[in-house]
Amino acid sequence: MRSLTFIFVLTAFVITSALAQNISDRTITINAAQNKGNLNRSYQFCVGAGRANEGLRADWQRQLRIAKHDLDFKYIRFHGLLTDDMGVYKEDKAGNPHYNYQYIDELFDFLISIKMKPFVELGFMPNDLASGKQTVFWWKGNITPPKDYKKWDDLIKNLVEHWQQRYGKAEVKSWYFEVWNEPNLNIFFSGKMDDYFKLYRETANAIKSVSADYKIGGPATAGNGWIAEMINFCTTNKVPIDFISTHTYGVNQGFVDVTGDRGVIVSQNKNAVSGDMLKIRAQISKSALPNLELHYTEWSSSYTPTDPIHDSYFEAAYILDKIRKAYKSVNSMSYWTFTDIFEENGPRLTPFHGGFGLLNYQDIKKPAYYAYSFLNKLGDTELASSDSSSIVTKDKNGNMQLLFWNFTITHPGDSVNDQTYYKRNLPAKTIAPIVVSINHIPAGKYKLQVYKVGYRANDAYATYFDLKSPDQLTRQQVDVIKQANNNKPVSSATINVSAKGELNKSFPMRENDVYFVTVEKIK
């Protein structure tokens, strides 16, 4: 990191506007006295996880504690709440239902204990209640509609009443209930669209029969599907709906990868993901229900848990680009997922395998993790900035936080898939520096700290590559990776701001570099 360390002398900060234009074609101009309003934190509202049963594991719970502390997600969503490995529903020989919520209680009690809330995905079907035998994934979630809607309705109503009794109405009122997962894909739902709408109507009415205040929504579709149809169905048939949920991923082909070994190609469209979010928000605004909340309950660069882009430093800038373009247009954008403890295709065999997670199995923080860490450290008041690839804030004490990045799609396109391109050492090209020019800063002494993510900067995958990509990591190797990517400041300095209230600084840049800078007044 020595080569990245800045020499903080006063003259380095006193750069005229004309000089700034000569050394960089990108200048971030910030008015420290001009507030834009409260920072929209839709990116922190929710995060994804694989399935409910994984949430009973000690390593999963340990990692969620870490993520909650560092990233402060409010809600968490996962599949498989009602599948047989959660032991929720059985019928006796006479066909009488028996409910059991012990596993769900253990999981939800843990979430509440760390001040998180469930974004409740209702699925898949308990086998004794299923109309067929079709399943998905290694853990065999049943994807068929219920064989008896009266029994399904009774289960949903009883479960919600159980939560209400256990946690109180005020708590459950703050939750979200989402019906099923990606029913527009036959790999996840054996029925057609009309079958899903029937399932949604029955589920919504069952939940609302417990309390009209409880929030219900869908269609939880892949690729932004069925939104107009969902709104039309609910308005025409007077079916309750409080929010729209759907999913989007930034790939050129397909929406699902059941086996986990299918090659994918990241989209060359710089508006992938964020463009979908803006489009669906506009579609809802023009609909018969223009005030519906919009929740993206899954999103990422790629829809497969074997895509090394998830491990790469590219992912950090990718995340920030999508959030910056869309965060004001959605109520939540739930990144898929917080952990590599994710077993749709069975347990993974190597420590870095392209998993969805922000953390790998050994609690190693990926570049994507640090992107969310920087976002969490932003202040609550957003400041005016001239730059579209940055977020600038101040906190209640008047200290400033600057987050800025370069987002470049370096992938060459259809000539190679992600599984080949990102699974190798990929040095970043140097580009023109960025000048940060801040005005209207109160005179005084400030501490300025700089943090960075990029190629070989908080880049755990590069360190793993240096270790020859072993199939298993020793404790010593884990420590080496963590120590080399521990998010220490790349520079720290004390500076004086004169009565002119100006601060200028040039930052060297490479493709997909991310900087987080704090400017804290010394009292």
Short mmCIF file of C-alpha atoms in Angstrom, two decimals:
data_model
loop_
_atom_site.label_atom_id
_atom_site.label_comp_id
_atom_site.label_asym_id
_atom_site.label_seq_id
_atom_site.Cartn_x
_atom_site.Cartn_y
_atom_site.Cartn_z
CA MET A 1 0.00 0.00 0.00
CA ARG A 2 3.02 2.31 0.29
CA SER A 3 2.69 3.32 -3.34
CA LEU A 4 -0.85 4.48 -2.64
CA THR A 5 0.01 6.58 0.39
CA PHE A 6 -0.57 10.28 -0.09
CA ILE A 7 1.79 12.97 1.16
CA PHE A 8 -0.52 15.35 2.92
CA VAL A 9 1.05 18.76 2.92
CA LEU A 10 -0.93 21.92 2.76
CA THR A 11 0.18 22.81 -0.72
CA ALA A 12 -1.34 19.58 -2.04
CA PHE A 13 -4.73 20.85 -1.06
CA VAL A 14 -4.45 24.32 -2.51
CA ILE A 15 -5.03 23.56 -6.18
CA THR A 16 -6.73 26.19 -8.28
CA SER A 17 -9.78 25.31 -10.33
CA ALA A 18 -7.89 25.86 -13.55
CA LEU A 19 -5.08 23.53 -12.51
CA ALA A 20 -7.64 20.91 -11.48
CA GLN A 21 -9.10 20.93 -14.98
CA ASN A 22 -5.65 20.46 -16.48
CA ILE A 23 -4.82 17.30 -14.52
CA SER A 24 -8.20 15.63 -14.57
CA ASP A 25 -11.29 15.45 -16.71
CA ARG A 26 -13.33 14.65 -13.61
CA THR A 27 -13.70 17.12 -10.77
CA ILE A 28 -16.11 16.55 -7.89
CA THR A 29 -17.28 19.95 -6.70
CA ILE A 30 -18.98 19.99 -3.30
CA ASN A 31 -20.73 22.79 -1.45
CA ALA A 32 -20.35 21.91 2.23
CA ALA A 33 -23.06 24.39 3.15
CA GLN A 34 -25.71 23.17 0.71
CA ASN A 35 -27.85 20.29 1.98
CA LYS A 36 -29.87 18.15 -0.44
CA GLY A 37 -31.88 16.56 2.36
CA ASN A 38 -31.87 13.27 4.24
CA LEU A 39 -29.82 10.49 2.66
CA ASN A 40 -32.04 7.80 1.16
CA ARG A 41 -30.83 4.49 2.61
CA SER A 42 -32.96 2.09 0.56
CA TYR A 43 -29.78 0.10 -0.11
CA GLN A 44 -29.61 -0.79 3.62
CA PHE A 45 -33.24 -1.75 4.05
CA CYS A 46 -32.87 -5.47 3.31
CA VAL A 47 -30.34 -8.15 2.39
CA GLY A 48 -30.77 -11.68 1.10
CA ALA A 49 -29.79 -15.13 2.35
CA GLY A 50 -30.14 -18.61 0.91
CA ARG A 51 -32.74 -20.48 2.92
CA ALA A 52 -34.30 -20.47 6.36
CA ASN A 53 -32.70 -23.71 7.56
CA GLU A 54 -29.21 -22.30 6.98
CA GLY A 55 -30.16 -19.58 9.46
CA LEU A 56 -30.11 -22.16 12.26
CA ARG A 57 -26.35 -22.70 11.79
CA ALA A 58 -23.82 -21.15 14.14
CA ASP A 59 -21.58 -19.92 11.29
CA TRP A 60 -24.53 -18.27 9.49
CA GLN A 61 -25.62 -16.51 12.67
CA ARG A 62 -22.06 -15.42 13.43
CA GLN A 63 -21.72 -13.87 10.00
CA LEU A 64 -25.08 -12.12 10.20
CA ARG A 65 -24.00 -10.56 13.50
CA ILE A 66 -20.85 -9.29 11.77
CA ALA A 67 -22.80 -7.92 8.82
CA LYS A 68 -25.41 -6.30 11.05
CA HIS A 69 -22.69 -4.55 13.07
CA ASP A 70 -20.71 -3.30 10.07
CA LEU A 71 -23.41 -2.82 7.43
CA ASP A 72 -26.60 -2.36 9.49
CA PHE A 73 -29.15 -4.00 7.21
CA LYS A 74 -32.65 -3.73 8.70
CA TYR A 75 -34.43 -6.74 7.15
CA ILE A 76 -33.40 -10.12 5.80
CA ARG A 77 -35.16 -12.32 3.22
CA PHE A 78 -34.61 -16.01 2.49
CA HIS A 79 -36.26 -18.97 0.77
CA GLY A 80 -37.63 -22.17 2.24
CA LEU A 81 -39.45 -20.96 5.35
CA LEU A 82 -42.19 -23.59 4.90
CA THR A 83 -40.18 -26.47 3.40
CA ASP A 84 -39.96 -29.76 5.28
CA ASP A 85 -36.47 -29.11 6.68
CA MET A 86 -38.11 -26.44 8.86
CA GLY A 87 -40.61 -28.99 10.23
CA VAL A 88 -43.59 -26.65 9.96
CA TYR A 89 -46.43 -28.82 8.65
CA LYS A 90 -47.41 -32.48 8.79
CA GLU A 91 -50.64 -34.39 8.35
CA ASP A 92 -51.60 -37.51 10.26
CA LYS A 93 -53.07 -40.61 8.64
CA ALA A 94 -56.51 -39.07 8.73
CA GLY A 95 -55.30 -35.95 6.93
CA ASN A 96 -55.46 -33.68 9.97
CA PRO A 97 -52.86 -30.87 9.94
CA HIS A 98 -50.26 -30.49 12.70
CA TYR A 99 -48.23 -27.30 13.02
CA ASN A 100 -44.76 -26.96 14.51
CA TYR A 101 -42.94 -23.62 14.71
CA GLN A 102 -39.90 -24.57 16.81
CA TYR A 103 -37.33 -24.01 14.07
CA ILE A 104 -38.98 -20.82 12.85
CA ASP A 105 -39.07 -19.52 16.44
CA GLU A 106 -35.35 -20.20 16.90
CA LEU A 107 -34.53 -18.34 13.70
CA PHE A 108 -36.86 -15.38 14.21
CA ASP A 109 -35.87 -15.03 17.89
CA PHE A 110 -32.27 -14.72 16.73
CA LEU A 111 -33.14 -12.06 14.14
CA ILE A 112 -35.06 -10.02 16.69
CA SER A 113 -32.19 -10.37 19.18
CA ILE A 114 -29.76 -8.65 16.80
CA LYS A 115 -32.35 -6.01 15.88
CA MET A 116 -33.17 -7.33 12.43
CA LYS A 117 -36.59 -8.05 10.98
CA PRO A 118 -37.79 -10.75 8.60
CA PHE A 119 -38.91 -9.87 5.09
CA VAL A 120 -41.09 -12.97 5.10
CA GLU A 121 -41.05 -14.97 1.87
CA LEU A 122 -43.91 -17.49 2.13
CA GLY A 123 -42.74 -20.66 0.39
CA PHE A 124 -42.05 -23.30 -0.65
CA MET A 125 -44.86 -25.85 -0.13
CA PRO A 126 -44.78 -28.39 2.71
CA ASN A 127 -44.81 -31.83 1.10
CA ASP A 128 -47.91 -32.99 2.97
CA LEU A 129 -49.78 -29.96 1.64
CA ALA A 130 -48.38 -30.05 -1.90
CA SER A 131 -50.38 -30.90 -5.01
CA GLY A 132 -47.36 -32.47 -6.74
CA LYS A 133 -43.83 -33.75 -6.26
CA GLN A 134 -41.80 -31.23 -8.31
CA THR A 135 -38.93 -29.74 -6.32
CA VAL A 136 -36.05 -27.31 -6.79
CA PHE A 137 -32.48 -27.25 -5.50
CA TRP A 138 -30.36 -29.64 -3.51
CA TRP A 139 -32.64 -29.19 -0.50
CA LYS A 140 -35.74 -30.04 -2.57
CA GLY A 141 -38.13 -27.18 -2.04
CA ASN A 142 -41.56 -28.24 -3.31
CA ILE A 143 -42.70 -25.82 -6.02
CA THR A 144 -46.33 -26.92 -6.49
CA PRO A 145 -49.49 -25.10 -5.38
CA PRO A 146 -51.38 -26.42 -2.33
CA LYS A 147 -53.61 -29.44 -2.79
CA ASP A 148 -56.18 -27.86 -0.47
CA TYR A 149 -56.48 -24.08 -0.25
CA LYS A 150 -58.51 -24.25 2.96
CA LYS A 151 -55.60 -26.03 4.66
CA TRP A 152 -53.10 -23.54 3.17
CA ASP A 153 -55.17 -20.59 4.35
CA ASP A 154 -55.46 -22.09 7.83
CA LEU A 155 -51.68 -22.65 7.99
CA ILE A 156 -50.90 -19.07 6.97
CA LYS A 157 -53.46 -17.60 9.34
CA ASN A 158 -52.29 -19.76 12.25
CA LEU A 159 -48.63 -18.92 11.60
CA VAL A 160 -49.30 -15.17 11.49
CA GLU A 161 -51.38 -15.41 14.66
CA HIS A 162 -48.49 -17.28 16.27
CA TRP A 163 -46.08 -14.47 15.34
CA GLN A 164 -48.52 -11.88 16.62
CA GLN A 165 -48.78 -13.67 19.96
CA ARG A 166 -45.03 -14.23 20.23
CA TYR A 167 -43.71 -10.84 19.11
CA GLY A 168 -46.67 -8.48 19.44
CA LYS A 169 -48.80 -6.78 16.83
CA ALA A 170 -46.62 -3.66 16.66
CA GLU A 171 -43.59 -5.76 15.70
CA VAL A 172 -45.38 -7.90 13.12
CA LYS A 173 -46.92 -4.76 11.65
CA SER A 174 -43.39 -3.65 10.72
CA TRP A 175 -42.71 -6.84 8.75
CA TYR A 176 -43.33 -7.51 5.06
CA PHE A 177 -45.05 -10.64 3.73
CA GLU A 178 -44.12 -11.73 0.22
CA VAL A 179 -45.90 -14.57 -1.55
CA TRP A 180 -43.55 -17.17 -3.09
CA ASN A 181 -40.35 -16.71 -5.11
CA GLU A 182 -40.06 -16.14 -8.88
CA PRO A 183 -43.35 -17.82 -9.84
CA ASN A 184 -42.87 -16.74 -13.47
CA LEU A 185 -40.13 -19.37 -13.79
CA ASN A 186 -41.35 -22.95 -14.00
CA ILE A 187 -38.31 -24.09 -12.06
CA PHE A 188 -39.77 -22.28 -9.02
CA PHE A 189 -43.54 -22.66 -9.53
CA SER A 190 -45.27 -25.47 -11.37
CA GLY A 191 -48.42 -23.44 -12.00
CA LYS A 192 -49.21 -20.65 -14.45
CA MET A 193 -49.73 -16.96 -13.79
CA ASP A 194 -53.40 -17.44 -12.92
CA ASP A 195 -52.42 -20.15 -10.44
CA TYR A 196 -50.02 -17.76 -8.78
CA PHE A 197 -52.66 -15.04 -8.59
CA LYS A 198 -55.00 -17.49 -6.86
CA LEU A 199 -52.25 -18.41 -4.39
CA TYR A 200 -51.54 -14.74 -3.81
CA ARG A 201 -55.22 -13.87 -3.24
CA GLU A 202 -55.72 -16.69 -0.75
CA THR A 203 -52.53 -15.84 1.13
CA ALA A 204 -53.23 -12.10 1.20
CA ASN A 205 -56.74 -12.58 2.51
CA ALA A 206 -55.52 -15.01 5.18
CA ILE A 207 -52.94 -12.53 6.45
CA LYS A 208 -55.31 -9.57 6.33
CA SER A 209 -57.88 -11.61 8.29
CA VAL A 210 -55.44 -11.50 11.21
CA SER A 211 -54.78 -7.78 10.80
CA ALA A 212 -55.51 -5.34 8.01
CA ASP A 213 -52.32 -3.53 9.07
CA TYR A 214 -50.00 -6.34 7.97
CA LYS A 215 -48.19 -5.64 4.71
CA ILE A 216 -48.57 -8.12 1.84
CA GLY A 217 -47.12 -8.04 -1.67
CA GLY A 218 -45.62 -9.78 -4.68
CA PRO A 219 -45.25 -11.11 -7.31
CA ALA A 220 -41.54 -11.66 -6.38
CA THR A 221 -40.83 -12.36 -10.03
CA ALA A 222 -37.59 -12.87 -11.91
CA GLY A 223 -36.64 -10.21 -14.42
CA ASN A 224 -39.32 -7.65 -13.51
CA GLY A 225 -42.12 -9.90 -14.73
CA TRP A 226 -45.89 -9.72 -14.19
CA ILE A 227 -45.91 -6.23 -12.63
CA ALA A 228 -48.71 -4.74 -14.75
CA GLU A 229 -50.65 -8.00 -14.58
CA MET A 230 -50.31 -8.11 -10.80
CA ILE A 231 -51.61 -4.59 -10.35
CA ASN A 232 -54.46 -5.23 -12.76
CA PHE A 233 -55.43 -8.45 -10.98
CA CYS A 234 -55.47 -6.83 -7.55
CA THR A 235 -57.43 -3.75 -8.62
CA THR A 236 -59.94 -5.68 -10.72
CA ASN A 237 -60.59 -8.30 -8.03
CA LYS A 238 -60.18 -6.03 -5.00
CA VAL A 239 -57.31 -8.13 -3.66
CA PRO A 240 -55.15 -6.40 -1.03
CA ILE A 241 -51.63 -5.42 -2.02
CA ASP A 242 -49.23 -3.09 -0.23
CA PHE A 243 -46.09 -3.40 -2.30
CA ILE A 244 -44.60 -4.72 -5.51
CA SER A 245 -41.56 -6.99 -5.31
CA THR A 246 -39.41 -8.30 -8.13
CA HIS A 247 -35.81 -9.22 -9.01
CA THR A 248 -33.12 -8.19 -11.48
CA TYR A 249 -29.57 -9.32 -12.29
CA GLY A 250 -26.97 -7.78 -14.57
CA VAL A 251 -26.37 -10.63 -17.00
CA ASN A 252 -26.92 -10.98 -20.75
CA GLN A 253 -28.71 -14.31 -20.68
CA GLY A 254 -31.34 -16.19 -18.68
CA PHE A 255 -32.70 -15.71 -15.21
CA VAL A 256 -31.85 -18.87 -13.29
CA ASP A 257 -28.99 -21.33 -12.95
CA VAL A 258 -30.12 -24.44 -11.12
CA THR A 259 -26.95 -26.49 -11.52
CA GLY A 260 -24.54 -23.65 -10.77
CA ASP A 261 -22.22 -24.57 -13.63
CA ARG A 262 -23.72 -22.56 -16.46
CA GLY A 263 -21.52 -19.90 -17.99
CA VAL A 264 -22.85 -16.34 -17.80
CA ILE A 265 -21.76 -13.01 -19.21
CA VAL A 266 -22.11 -9.74 -17.34
CA SER A 267 -24.13 -7.21 -19.29
CA GLN A 268 -22.25 -4.55 -21.23
CA ASN A 269 -25.13 -2.15 -20.60
CA LYS A 270 -24.03 0.34 -17.95
CA ASN A 271 -27.69 0.83 -16.99
CA ALA A 272 -28.31 -2.87 -16.33
CA VAL A 273 -30.10 -3.43 -13.01
CA SER A 274 -30.58 0.27 -12.22
CA GLY A 275 -32.40 0.84 -15.51
CA ASP A 276 -34.87 -1.89 -14.61
CA MET A 277 -35.52 -0.30 -11.24
CA LEU A 278 -36.20 3.11 -12.74
CA LYS A 279 -38.43 1.59 -15.40
CA ILE A 280 -40.59 -0.35 -12.95
CA ARG A 281 -40.93 2.64 -10.64
CA ALA A 282 -42.22 4.68 -13.59
CA GLN A 283 -44.58 1.85 -14.54
CA ILE A 284 -46.06 1.73 -11.04
CA SER A 285 -46.40 5.52 -10.92
CA LYS A 286 -48.54 5.43 -14.07
CA SER A 287 -50.67 2.52 -12.84
CA ALA A 288 -53.98 2.37 -10.97
CA LEU A 289 -51.95 1.99 -7.74
CA PRO A 290 -49.27 4.67 -8.14
CA ASN A 291 -48.27 4.78 -4.47
CA LEU A 292 -47.31 1.14 -4.06
CA GLU A 293 -43.95 0.57 -2.44
CA LEU A 294 -41.34 -1.03 -4.72
CA HIS A 295 -38.99 -3.61 -3.24
CA TYR A 296 -36.27 -5.35 -5.21
CA THR A 297 -35.96 -8.42 -3.02
CA GLU A 298 -33.05 -9.80 -5.07
CA TRP A 299 -30.40 -8.09 -7.16
CA SER A 300 -26.74 -8.54 -8.02
CA SER A 301 -24.35 -8.50 -10.96
CA SER A 302 -25.00 -12.18 -11.70
CA TYR A 303 -27.69 -14.76 -10.91
CA THR A 304 -25.38 -17.74 -10.38
CA PRO A 305 -23.49 -18.64 -7.18
CA THR A 306 -20.50 -19.73 -9.27
CA ASP A 307 -19.60 -16.38 -10.83
CA PRO A 308 -16.19 -15.06 -9.73
CA ILE A 309 -17.32 -11.48 -10.40
CA HIS A 310 -18.89 -11.71 -6.93
CA ASP A 311 -15.43 -12.26 -5.42
CA SER A 312 -13.67 -9.69 -7.59
CA TYR A 313 -12.87 -6.05 -6.88
CA PHE A 314 -15.12 -5.18 -9.86
CA GLU A 315 -18.16 -5.96 -7.70
CA ALA A 316 -17.59 -3.05 -5.31
CA ALA A 317 -17.80 -0.39 -8.01
CA TYR A 318 -20.65 -2.32 -9.68
CA ILE A 319 -22.72 -2.20 -6.49
CA LEU A 320 -22.12 1.51 -5.93
CA ASP A 321 -22.96 2.41 -9.53
CA LYS A 322 -26.32 0.60 -9.37
CA ILE A 323 -27.21 1.99 -5.98
CA ARG A 324 -26.32 5.57 -6.92
CA LYS A 325 -28.52 5.44 -10.01
CA ALA A 326 -31.55 3.78 -8.40
CA TYR A 327 -31.57 4.25 -4.62
CA LYS A 328 -34.03 7.14 -4.68
CA SER A 329 -36.51 5.29 -6.89
CA VAL A 330 -37.04 2.16 -4.80
CA ASN A 331 -38.04 1.40 -1.24
CA SER A 332 -35.42 -1.31 -0.98
CA MET A 333 -32.80 -3.06 -3.09
CA SER A 334 -31.90 -6.27 -1.32
CA TYR A 335 -28.47 -7.52 -2.35
CA TRP A 336 -28.32 -11.25 -2.95
CA THR A 337 -26.70 -12.37 -0.53
CA PHE A 338 -24.84 -11.44 2.66
CA THR A 339 -22.99 -14.79 2.95
CA ASP A 340 -21.50 -17.59 0.86
CA ILE A 341 -23.24 -20.04 3.21
CA PHE A 342 -25.69 -20.72 0.42
CA GLU A 343 -26.60 -24.25 -0.64
CA GLU A 344 -29.03 -24.19 -3.55
CA ASN A 345 -26.61 -26.48 -5.37
CA GLY A 346 -25.26 -28.17 -2.26
CA PRO A 347 -22.25 -27.18 -0.13
CA ARG A 348 -19.50 -25.47 -2.12
CA LEU A 349 -16.05 -27.02 -2.14
CA THR A 350 -13.64 -24.07 -2.21
CA PRO A 351 -13.26 -20.87 -0.15
CA PHE A 352 -13.67 -18.58 -3.18
CA HIS A 353 -16.06 -20.13 -5.68
CA GLY A 354 -17.96 -17.13 -7.06
CA GLY A 355 -20.56 -17.25 -4.30
CA PHE A 356 -23.16 -14.52 -3.93
CA GLY A 357 -21.98 -13.53 -0.46
CA LEU A 358 -20.40 -10.37 0.86
CA LEU A 359 -18.52 -12.73 3.19
CA ASN A 360 -16.95 -16.05 2.31
CA TYR A 361 -17.07 -19.18 4.50
CA GLN A 362 -14.13 -18.06 6.66
CA ASP A 363 -15.62 -14.60 7.41
CA ILE A 364 -13.29 -13.05 4.85
CA LYS A 365 -14.71 -9.74 3.69
CA LYS A 366 -14.91 -9.36 -0.06
CA PRO A 367 -14.58 -6.00 -1.89
CA ALA A 368 -18.39 -5.95 -2.11
CA TYR A 369 -18.54 -6.05 1.69
CA TYR A 370 -16.45 -2.92 1.95
CA ALA A 371 -18.67 -1.11 -0.54
CA TYR A 372 -21.58 -1.64 1.86
CA SER A 373 -19.38 -0.76 4.82
CA PHE A 374 -18.60 2.60 3.24
CA LEU A 375 -22.29 3.17 2.51
CA ASN A 376 -23.13 2.47 6.13
CA LYS A 377 -20.58 5.04 7.31
CA LEU A 378 -22.15 7.87 5.34
CA GLY A 379 -23.84 10.62 7.33
CA ASP A 380 -27.58 11.13 7.32
CA THR A 381 -27.57 14.45 5.44
CA GLU A 382 -26.69 14.42 1.76
CA LEU A 383 -24.74 17.35 0.36
CA ALA A 384 -24.90 18.86 -3.09
CA SER A 385 -22.30 17.41 -5.47
CA SER A 386 -21.59 17.90 -9.15
CA ASP A 387 -20.68 14.24 -9.72
CA SER A 388 -22.96 11.30 -10.57
CA SER A 389 -20.51 8.62 -9.35
CA SER A 390 -20.28 9.86 -5.80
CA ILE A 391 -22.31 10.34 -2.63
CA VAL A 392 -21.31 13.12 -0.24
CA THR A 393 -22.78 13.51 3.24
CA LYS A 394 -22.33 15.04 6.64
CA ASP A 395 -23.26 13.68 10.04
CA LYS A 396 -24.95 15.30 13.03
CA ASN A 397 -21.57 16.63 14.21
CA GLY A 398 -20.89 18.37 10.92
CA ASN A 399 -18.19 15.94 9.80
CA MET A 400 -18.14 15.07 6.10
CA GLN A 401 -17.99 11.73 4.31
CA LEU A 402 -17.10 11.40 0.63
CA LEU A 403 -17.71 8.19 -1.33
CA PHE A 404 -16.66 8.19 -4.98
CA TRP A 405 -15.63 5.62 -7.55
CA ASN A 406 -14.94 4.70 -11.15
CA PHE A 407 -17.20 2.12 -12.77
CA THR A 408 -15.80 0.55 -15.92
CA ILE A 409 -17.03 -2.63 -17.57
CA THR A 410 -13.78 -4.26 -18.61
CA HIS A 411 -15.34 -7.56 -19.64
CA PRO A 412 -14.83 -7.98 -23.42
CA GLY A 413 -18.33 -9.27 -24.12
CA ASP A 414 -19.54 -12.46 -25.76
CA SER A 415 -16.05 -13.81 -26.48
CA VAL A 416 -15.60 -15.17 -22.93
CA ASN A 417 -17.87 -15.94 -19.99
CA ASP A 418 -17.51 -14.63 -16.44
CA GLN A 419 -16.34 -17.99 -15.12
CA THR A 420 -13.21 -17.65 -17.26
CA TYR A 421 -12.68 -13.88 -17.37
CA TYR A 422 -12.96 -13.04 -13.66
CA LYS A 423 -11.22 -16.17 -12.37
CA ARG A 424 -7.73 -14.77 -12.83
CA ASN A 425 -5.46 -11.89 -11.93
CA LEU A 426 -6.86 -8.74 -13.56
CA PRO A 427 -4.71 -5.64 -12.93
CA ALA A 428 -6.58 -2.35 -13.16
CA LYS A 429 -5.61 0.24 -15.75
CA THR A 430 -4.55 3.67 -14.52
CA ILE A 431 -6.89 6.47 -15.54
CA ALA A 432 -6.90 10.24 -14.98
CA PRO A 433 -6.94 11.33 -11.33
CA ILE A 434 -10.03 12.74 -9.67
CA VAL A 435 -9.98 16.16 -8.07
CA VAL A 436 -12.23 16.76 -5.09
CA SER A 437 -12.97 20.45 -4.63
CA ILE A 438 -14.90 21.41 -1.49
CA ASN A 439 -15.99 24.95 -0.69
CA HIS A 440 -17.77 26.68 2.19
CA ILE A 441 -15.97 24.63 4.84
CA PRO A 442 -15.71 26.37 8.23
CA ALA A 443 -12.14 27.39 8.95
CA GLY A 444 -10.21 25.19 11.35
CA LYS A 445 -8.16 22.05 11.79
CA TYR A 446 -9.40 18.78 10.29
CA LYS A 447 -8.42 15.13 10.30
CA LEU A 448 -8.65 13.61 6.84
CA GLN A 449 -8.64 9.82 6.41
CA VAL A 450 -8.72 7.90 3.14
CA TYR A 451 -9.91 4.32 2.60
CA LYS A 452 -9.87 2.41 -0.65
CA VAL A 453 -11.18 -0.65 -2.46
CA GLY A 454 -9.85 -1.75 -5.83
CA TYR A 455 -7.26 -3.97 -7.39
CA ARG A 456 -5.08 -5.19 -4.50
CA ALA A 457 -6.78 -2.78 -2.13
CA ASN A 458 -9.12 -4.63 0.22
CA ASP A 459 -9.06 -7.23 -2.56
CA ALA A 460 -9.15 -10.59 -0.77
CA TYR A 461 -9.48 -12.55 -4.00
CA ALA A 462 -6.15 -11.17 -5.28
CA THR A 463 -4.45 -12.30 -2.08
CA TYR A 464 -6.07 -15.73 -2.46
CA PHE A 465 -4.76 -15.79 -6.02
CA ASP A 466 -1.25 -15.03 -4.71
CA LEU A 467 -1.58 -18.07 -2.44
CA LYS A 468 -2.10 -20.20 -5.60
CA SER A 469 -5.87 -20.48 -5.03
CA PRO A 470 -5.82 -23.48 -2.66
CA ASP A 471 -8.94 -25.65 -2.49
CA GLN A 472 -8.80 -25.36 1.31
CA LEU A 473 -7.37 -22.58 3.47
CA THR A 474 -5.27 -23.14 6.57
CA ARG A 475 -5.80 -20.90 9.57
CA GLN A 476 -2.56 -19.16 8.74
CA GLN A 477 -3.69 -18.49 5.16
CA VAL A 478 -6.99 -17.10 6.40
CA ASP A 479 -5.07 -14.76 8.69
CA VAL A 480 -2.82 -13.68 5.80
CA ILE A 481 -5.83 -12.79 3.65
CA LYS A 482 -7.60 -10.94 6.45
CA GLN A 483 -4.51 -8.96 7.48
CA ALA A 484 -3.78 -7.92 3.91
CA ASN A 485 -7.38 -6.68 3.46
CA ASN A 486 -8.35 -5.21 6.82
CA ASN A 487 -9.62 -1.80 5.64
CA LYS A 488 -6.97 0.28 7.35
CA PRO A 489 -6.75 3.84 6.04
CA VAL A 490 -4.38 4.16 3.10
CA SER A 491 -3.57 7.63 4.40
CA SER A 492 -4.30 9.91 7.33
CA ALA A 493 -3.40 13.56 7.86
CA THR A 494 -4.21 16.69 9.82
CA ILE A 495 -4.90 19.73 7.68
CA ASN A 496 -5.77 23.39 8.20
CA VAL A 497 -8.58 25.10 6.31
CA SER A 498 -8.22 28.85 6.00
CA ALA A 499 -10.92 31.48 6.25
CA LYS A 500 -11.54 31.03 2.49
CA GLY A 501 -13.18 27.71 3.36
CA GLU A 502 -11.71 25.77 0.46
CA LEU A 503 -10.25 22.28 0.28
CA ASN A 504 -8.91 20.68 -2.90
CA LYS A 505 -7.33 17.28 -3.29
CA SER A 506 -6.29 15.08 -6.22
CA PHE A 507 -6.68 11.30 -5.97
CA PRO A 508 -4.90 8.86 -8.29
CA MET A 509 -7.40 6.55 -9.99
CA ARG A 510 -7.56 3.20 -11.68
CA GLU A 511 -10.52 1.52 -13.30
CA ASN A 512 -13.09 0.43 -10.68
CA ASP A 513 -11.30 2.09 -7.76
CA VAL A 514 -13.51 3.10 -4.83
CA TYR A 515 -12.56 5.79 -2.32
CA PHE A 516 -14.12 6.63 1.04
CA VAL A 517 -12.84 9.85 2.62
CA THR A 518 -13.74 11.29 6.00
CA VAL A 519 -13.20 14.94 6.90
CA GLU A 520 -13.54 15.33 10.66
CA LYS A 521 -13.15 18.66 12.44
CA ILE A 522 -10.73 18.60 15.35
CA LYS A 523 -12.14 20.45 18.31
#
